[in-house]
CSV table of C-alpha atoms in Angstrom, one decimal:
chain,number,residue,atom,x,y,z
Q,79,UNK,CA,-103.2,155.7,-43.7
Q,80,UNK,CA,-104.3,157.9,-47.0
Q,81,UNK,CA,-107.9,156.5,-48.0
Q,82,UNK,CA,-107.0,157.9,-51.4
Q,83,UNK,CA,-109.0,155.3,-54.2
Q,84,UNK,CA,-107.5,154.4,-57.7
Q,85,UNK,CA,-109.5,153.8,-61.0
Q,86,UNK,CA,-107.8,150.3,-62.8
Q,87,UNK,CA,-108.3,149.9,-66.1
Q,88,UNK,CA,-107.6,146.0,-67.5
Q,89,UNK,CA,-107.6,144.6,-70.9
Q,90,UNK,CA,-107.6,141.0,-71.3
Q,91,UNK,CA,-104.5,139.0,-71.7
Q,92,UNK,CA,-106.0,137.4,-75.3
Q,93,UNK,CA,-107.1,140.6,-76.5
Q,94,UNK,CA,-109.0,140.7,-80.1
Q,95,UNK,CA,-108.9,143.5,-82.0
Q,96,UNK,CA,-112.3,141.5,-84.1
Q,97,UNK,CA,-114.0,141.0,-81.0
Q,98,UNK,CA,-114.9,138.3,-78.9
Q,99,UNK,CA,-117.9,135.7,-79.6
Q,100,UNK,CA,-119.5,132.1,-79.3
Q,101,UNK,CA,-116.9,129.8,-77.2
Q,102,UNK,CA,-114.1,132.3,-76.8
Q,103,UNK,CA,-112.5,132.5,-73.2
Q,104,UNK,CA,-111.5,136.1,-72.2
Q,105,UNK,CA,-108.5,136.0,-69.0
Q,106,UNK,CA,-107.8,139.1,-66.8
Q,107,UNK,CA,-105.1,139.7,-64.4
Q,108,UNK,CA,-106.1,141.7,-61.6
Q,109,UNK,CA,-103.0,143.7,-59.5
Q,110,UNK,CA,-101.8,146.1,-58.1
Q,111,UNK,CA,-98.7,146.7,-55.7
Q,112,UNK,CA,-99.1,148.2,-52.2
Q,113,UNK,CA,-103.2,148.6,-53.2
Q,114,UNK,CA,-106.2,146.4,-51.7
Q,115,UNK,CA,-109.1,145.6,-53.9
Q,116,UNK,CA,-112.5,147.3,-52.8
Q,117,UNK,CA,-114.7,144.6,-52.7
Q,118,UNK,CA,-117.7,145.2,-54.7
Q,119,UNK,CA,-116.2,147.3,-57.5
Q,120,UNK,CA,-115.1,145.0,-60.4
Q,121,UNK,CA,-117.3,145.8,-63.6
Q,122,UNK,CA,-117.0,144.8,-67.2
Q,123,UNK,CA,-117.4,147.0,-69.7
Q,124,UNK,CA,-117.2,146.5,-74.1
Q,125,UNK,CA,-118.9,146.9,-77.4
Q,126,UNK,CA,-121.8,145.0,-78.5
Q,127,UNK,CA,-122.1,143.9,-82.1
Q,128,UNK,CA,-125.0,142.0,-82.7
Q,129,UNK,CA,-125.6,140.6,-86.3
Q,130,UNK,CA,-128.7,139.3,-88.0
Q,131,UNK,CA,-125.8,137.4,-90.8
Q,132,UNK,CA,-122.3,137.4,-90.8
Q,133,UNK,CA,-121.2,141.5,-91.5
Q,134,UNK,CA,-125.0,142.0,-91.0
Q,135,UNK,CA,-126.0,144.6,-88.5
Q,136,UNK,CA,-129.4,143.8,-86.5
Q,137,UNK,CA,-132.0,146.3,-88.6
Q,138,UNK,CA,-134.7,147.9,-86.4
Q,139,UNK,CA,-137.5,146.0,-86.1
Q,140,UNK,CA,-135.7,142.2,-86.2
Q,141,UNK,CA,-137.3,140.7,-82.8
Q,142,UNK,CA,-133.4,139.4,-82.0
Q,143,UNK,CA,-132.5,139.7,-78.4
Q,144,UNK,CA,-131.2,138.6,-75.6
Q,145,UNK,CA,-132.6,137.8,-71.7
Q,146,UNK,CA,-133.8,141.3,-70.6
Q,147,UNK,CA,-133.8,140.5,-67.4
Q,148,UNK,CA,-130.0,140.0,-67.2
Q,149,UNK,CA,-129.3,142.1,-70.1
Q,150,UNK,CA,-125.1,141.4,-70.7
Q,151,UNK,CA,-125.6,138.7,-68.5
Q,152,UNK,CA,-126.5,136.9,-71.5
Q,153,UNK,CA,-123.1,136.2,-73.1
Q,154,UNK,CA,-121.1,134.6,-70.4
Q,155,UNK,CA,-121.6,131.2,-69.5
Q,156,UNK,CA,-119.6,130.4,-66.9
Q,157,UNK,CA,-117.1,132.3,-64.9
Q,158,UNK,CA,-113.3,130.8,-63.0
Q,159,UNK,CA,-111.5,133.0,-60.2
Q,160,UNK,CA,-108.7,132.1,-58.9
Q,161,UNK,CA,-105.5,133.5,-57.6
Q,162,UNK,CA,-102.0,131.4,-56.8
Q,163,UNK,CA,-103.6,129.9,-53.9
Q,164,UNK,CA,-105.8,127.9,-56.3
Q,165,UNK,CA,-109.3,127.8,-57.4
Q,166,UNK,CA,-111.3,130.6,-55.4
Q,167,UNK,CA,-114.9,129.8,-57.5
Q,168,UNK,CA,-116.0,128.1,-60.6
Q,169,UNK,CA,-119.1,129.3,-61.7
Q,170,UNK,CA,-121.4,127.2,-64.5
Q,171,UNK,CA,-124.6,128.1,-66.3
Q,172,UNK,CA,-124.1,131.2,-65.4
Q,173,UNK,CA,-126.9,133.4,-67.0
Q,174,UNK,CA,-129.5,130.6,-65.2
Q,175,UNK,CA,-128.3,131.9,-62.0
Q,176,UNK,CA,-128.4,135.6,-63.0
Q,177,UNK,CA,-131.7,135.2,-64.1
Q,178,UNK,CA,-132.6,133.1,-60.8
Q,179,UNK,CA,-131.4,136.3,-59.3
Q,180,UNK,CA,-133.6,139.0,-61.1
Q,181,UNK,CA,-136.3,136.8,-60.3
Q,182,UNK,CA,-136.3,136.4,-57.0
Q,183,UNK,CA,-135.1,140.3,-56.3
Q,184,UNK,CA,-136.2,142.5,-58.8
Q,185,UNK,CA,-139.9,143.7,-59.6
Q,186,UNK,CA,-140.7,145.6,-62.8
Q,187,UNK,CA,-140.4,148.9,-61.4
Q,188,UNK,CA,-136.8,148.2,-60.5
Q,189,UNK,CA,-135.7,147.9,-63.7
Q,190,UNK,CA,-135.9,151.9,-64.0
Q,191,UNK,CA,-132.7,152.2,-62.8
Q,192,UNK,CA,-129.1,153.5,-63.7
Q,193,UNK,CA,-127.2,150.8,-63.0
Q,194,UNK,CA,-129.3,148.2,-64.3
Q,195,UNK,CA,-130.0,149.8,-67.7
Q,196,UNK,CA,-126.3,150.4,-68.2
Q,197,UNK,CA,-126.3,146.8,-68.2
Q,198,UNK,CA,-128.6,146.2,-71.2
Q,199,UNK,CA,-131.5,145.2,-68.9
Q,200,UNK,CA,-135.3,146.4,-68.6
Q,201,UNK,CA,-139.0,145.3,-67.8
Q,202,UNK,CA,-139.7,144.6,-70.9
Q,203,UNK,CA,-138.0,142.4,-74.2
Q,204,UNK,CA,-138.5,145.5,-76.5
Q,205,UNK,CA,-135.9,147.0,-74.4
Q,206,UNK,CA,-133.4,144.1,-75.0
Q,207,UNK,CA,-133.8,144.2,-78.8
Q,208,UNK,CA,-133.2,148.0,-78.6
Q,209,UNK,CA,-130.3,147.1,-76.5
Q,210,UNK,CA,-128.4,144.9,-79.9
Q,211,UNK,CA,-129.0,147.6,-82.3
Q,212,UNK,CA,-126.5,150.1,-83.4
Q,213,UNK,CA,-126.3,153.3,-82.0
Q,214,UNK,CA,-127.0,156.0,-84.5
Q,215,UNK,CA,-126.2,160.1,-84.2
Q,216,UNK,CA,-126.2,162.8,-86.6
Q,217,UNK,CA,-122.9,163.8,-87.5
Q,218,UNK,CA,-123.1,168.1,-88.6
Q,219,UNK,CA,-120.1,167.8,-90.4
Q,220,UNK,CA,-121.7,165.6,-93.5
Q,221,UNK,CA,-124.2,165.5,-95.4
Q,222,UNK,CA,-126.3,162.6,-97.2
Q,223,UNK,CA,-126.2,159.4,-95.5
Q,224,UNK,CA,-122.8,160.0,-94.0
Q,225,UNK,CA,-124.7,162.6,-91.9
Q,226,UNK,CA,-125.4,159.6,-89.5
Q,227,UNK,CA,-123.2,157.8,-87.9
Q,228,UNK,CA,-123.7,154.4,-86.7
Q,229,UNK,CA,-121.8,153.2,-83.2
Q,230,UNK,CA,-122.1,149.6,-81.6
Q,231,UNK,CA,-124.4,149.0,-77.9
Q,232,UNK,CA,-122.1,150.0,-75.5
Q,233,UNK,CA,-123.0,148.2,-71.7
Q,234,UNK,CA,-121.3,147.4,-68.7
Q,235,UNK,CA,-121.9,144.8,-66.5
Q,236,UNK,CA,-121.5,143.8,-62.9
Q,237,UNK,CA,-120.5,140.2,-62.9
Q,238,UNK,CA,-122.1,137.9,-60.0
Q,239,UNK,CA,-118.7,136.8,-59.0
Q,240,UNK,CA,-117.1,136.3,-55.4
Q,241,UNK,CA,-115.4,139.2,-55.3
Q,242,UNK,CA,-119.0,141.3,-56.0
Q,243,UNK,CA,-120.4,139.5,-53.4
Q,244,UNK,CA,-118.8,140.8,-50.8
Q,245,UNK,CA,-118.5,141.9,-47.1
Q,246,UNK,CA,-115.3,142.4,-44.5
Q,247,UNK,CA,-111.8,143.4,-45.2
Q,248,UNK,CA,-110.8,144.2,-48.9
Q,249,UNK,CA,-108.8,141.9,-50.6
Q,250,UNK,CA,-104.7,143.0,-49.8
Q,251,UNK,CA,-102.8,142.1,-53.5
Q,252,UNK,CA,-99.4,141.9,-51.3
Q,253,UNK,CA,-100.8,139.0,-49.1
Q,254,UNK,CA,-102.8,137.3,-51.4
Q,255,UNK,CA,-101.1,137.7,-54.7
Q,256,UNK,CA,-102.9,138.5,-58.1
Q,257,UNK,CA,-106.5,137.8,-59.3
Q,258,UNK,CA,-107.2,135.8,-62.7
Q,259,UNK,CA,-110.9,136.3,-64.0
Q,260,UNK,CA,-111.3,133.6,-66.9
Q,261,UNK,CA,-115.0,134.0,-68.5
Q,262,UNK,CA,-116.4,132.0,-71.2
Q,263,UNK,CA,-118.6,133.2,-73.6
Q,264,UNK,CA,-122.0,131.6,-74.1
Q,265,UNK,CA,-123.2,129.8,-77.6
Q,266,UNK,CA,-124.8,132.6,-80.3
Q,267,UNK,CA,-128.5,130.0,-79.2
Q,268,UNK,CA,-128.4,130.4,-75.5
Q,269,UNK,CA,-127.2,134.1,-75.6
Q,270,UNK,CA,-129.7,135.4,-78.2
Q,271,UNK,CA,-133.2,134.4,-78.8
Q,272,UNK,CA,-136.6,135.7,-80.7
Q,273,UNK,CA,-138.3,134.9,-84.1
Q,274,UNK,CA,-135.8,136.1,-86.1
Q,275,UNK,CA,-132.9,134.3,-84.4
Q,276,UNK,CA,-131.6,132.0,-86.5
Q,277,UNK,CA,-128.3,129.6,-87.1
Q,278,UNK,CA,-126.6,132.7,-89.0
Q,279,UNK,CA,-127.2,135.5,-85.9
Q,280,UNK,CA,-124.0,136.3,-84.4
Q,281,UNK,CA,-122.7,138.5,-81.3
Q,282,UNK,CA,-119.5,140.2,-80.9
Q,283,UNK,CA,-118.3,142.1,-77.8
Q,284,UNK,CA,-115.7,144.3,-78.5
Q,285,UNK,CA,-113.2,146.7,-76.6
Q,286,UNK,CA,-113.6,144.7,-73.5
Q,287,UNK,CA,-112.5,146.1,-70.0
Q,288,UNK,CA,-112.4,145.1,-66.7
Q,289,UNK,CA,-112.5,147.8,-64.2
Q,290,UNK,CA,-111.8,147.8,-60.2
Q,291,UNK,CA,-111.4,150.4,-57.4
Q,292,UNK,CA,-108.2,149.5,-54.7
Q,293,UNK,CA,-107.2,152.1,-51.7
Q,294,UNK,CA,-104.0,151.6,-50.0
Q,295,UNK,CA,-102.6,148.7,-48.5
Q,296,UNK,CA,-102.7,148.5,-44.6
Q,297,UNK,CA,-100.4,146.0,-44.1
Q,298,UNK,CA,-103.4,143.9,-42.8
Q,299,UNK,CA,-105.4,140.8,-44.6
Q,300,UNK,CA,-108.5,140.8,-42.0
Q,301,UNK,CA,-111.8,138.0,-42.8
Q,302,UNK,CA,-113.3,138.4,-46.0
Q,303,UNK,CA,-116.9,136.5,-47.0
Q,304,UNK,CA,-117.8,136.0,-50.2
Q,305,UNK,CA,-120.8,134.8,-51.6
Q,306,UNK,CA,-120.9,132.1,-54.5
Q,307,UNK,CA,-123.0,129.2,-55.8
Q,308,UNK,CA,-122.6,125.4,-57.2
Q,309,UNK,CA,-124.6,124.6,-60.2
Q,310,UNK,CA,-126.7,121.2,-59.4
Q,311,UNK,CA,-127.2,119.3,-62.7
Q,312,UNK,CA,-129.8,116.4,-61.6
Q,313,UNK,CA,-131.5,113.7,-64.2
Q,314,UNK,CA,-134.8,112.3,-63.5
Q,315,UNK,CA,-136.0,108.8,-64.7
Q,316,UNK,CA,-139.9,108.1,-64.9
Q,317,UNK,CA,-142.1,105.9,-67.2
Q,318,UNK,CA,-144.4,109.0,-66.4
């Protein structure tokens, strides 16, 4: 059997050309015929637009930001995977367990790393509120101030889902059928934070994609583990 991997490339089903923000759900359709997922390879890539007011970009200096810790973490709230068997994991509160997860696993020097500062993160909050400004470089071909140009945060993201939580046999698309990812995205108060946050700050994540690795399908479905969580929401009564 050929070993040979593929790069996939998915948009979302509900694409917006304006971007995605505050309460929007975004749906991708994982597939592909004859191919097995590798487990451990879906990311999630996209544009960050991150606004002080409404058409407002985020000046240097404005202490808004999001959880450096779980850098694009931040704007998702909850996750659903599922395929046509049903409901594989529903994951709440999402960003609380991300950042349960840094917590427990990552020390500051661990932060210096690729993969983690592609995702917006870093030991410190400064690096976050780098993270939502614009991106500027210096274009040769003008002069004046159209001699800079000015790009959105790009990051891209490893979500904490089943599927990136991983071990045995890769997931076989001809035995199990497709893979819907449905994420929704977290309120503009939980996702950003700092002194200058206020009730007019607004996020947009644009140009989203959702990329995966497959290799050929063996004609098997062996055991597959994946990890996941429930989200425990518990109310204490005291006089105290």
């Amino acid at each position: 059997m050929s070993s040979t991997i593929q790069y996939h490339q998915v948009t979302a089903e509900n694409d917006k050309t304006s971007g995605f923000t505050e309460f929007d759900t975004v749906d991708f359709v994982l597939t592909g015929e004859g191919r097995k997922l590798v487990k451990n390879s879906i990311t999630l890539d996209y544009d960050l637009e991150v606004n002080s007011a409404a058409n407002t970009p985020k000046a240097t200096g404005d202490q808004i930001r999001y959880n450096h810790k779980i850098g694009g973490h931040s704007f998702f709230e909850s996750f659903q995977v599922s395929n046509p068997s049903g409901v594989i994991e529903n994951l709440q509160a999402y960003p609380i367990f991300a950042n349960q997860v840094a917590t427990a696993t990552l020390d500051i020097n661990d932060y210096y790393s690729l993969d983690l500062l592609a995702e917006g993160r870093g030991p410190v909050e400064t690096n976050a509120e780098i993270g939502c400004e614009r991106v500027a470089s210096n274009n040769i071909q003008a002069t004046g101030g159209a001699a800079v140009d000015f790009t959105d945060s790009q990051q891209c993201i490893k979500p904490l889902i089943c599927f990136n939580r991983m071990s045995g046999d890769d997931y076989s698309f001809d035995k199990m059928g497709p893979i819907r990812i449905s994420m929704n995205l977290a309120r503009v108060v939980q996702a950003l934070s700092g002194q200058d946050n206020s009730n007019t700050s607004e996020y947009k994540l644009k140009n989203l994609k959702l990329r995966f690795n497959s290799v050929p399908d063996d004609g098997k479905q062996g055991k597959m583990l994946m990890l996941s969580y429930a989200h425990v929401k518990q109310t204490i009564s005291s006089t105290t």
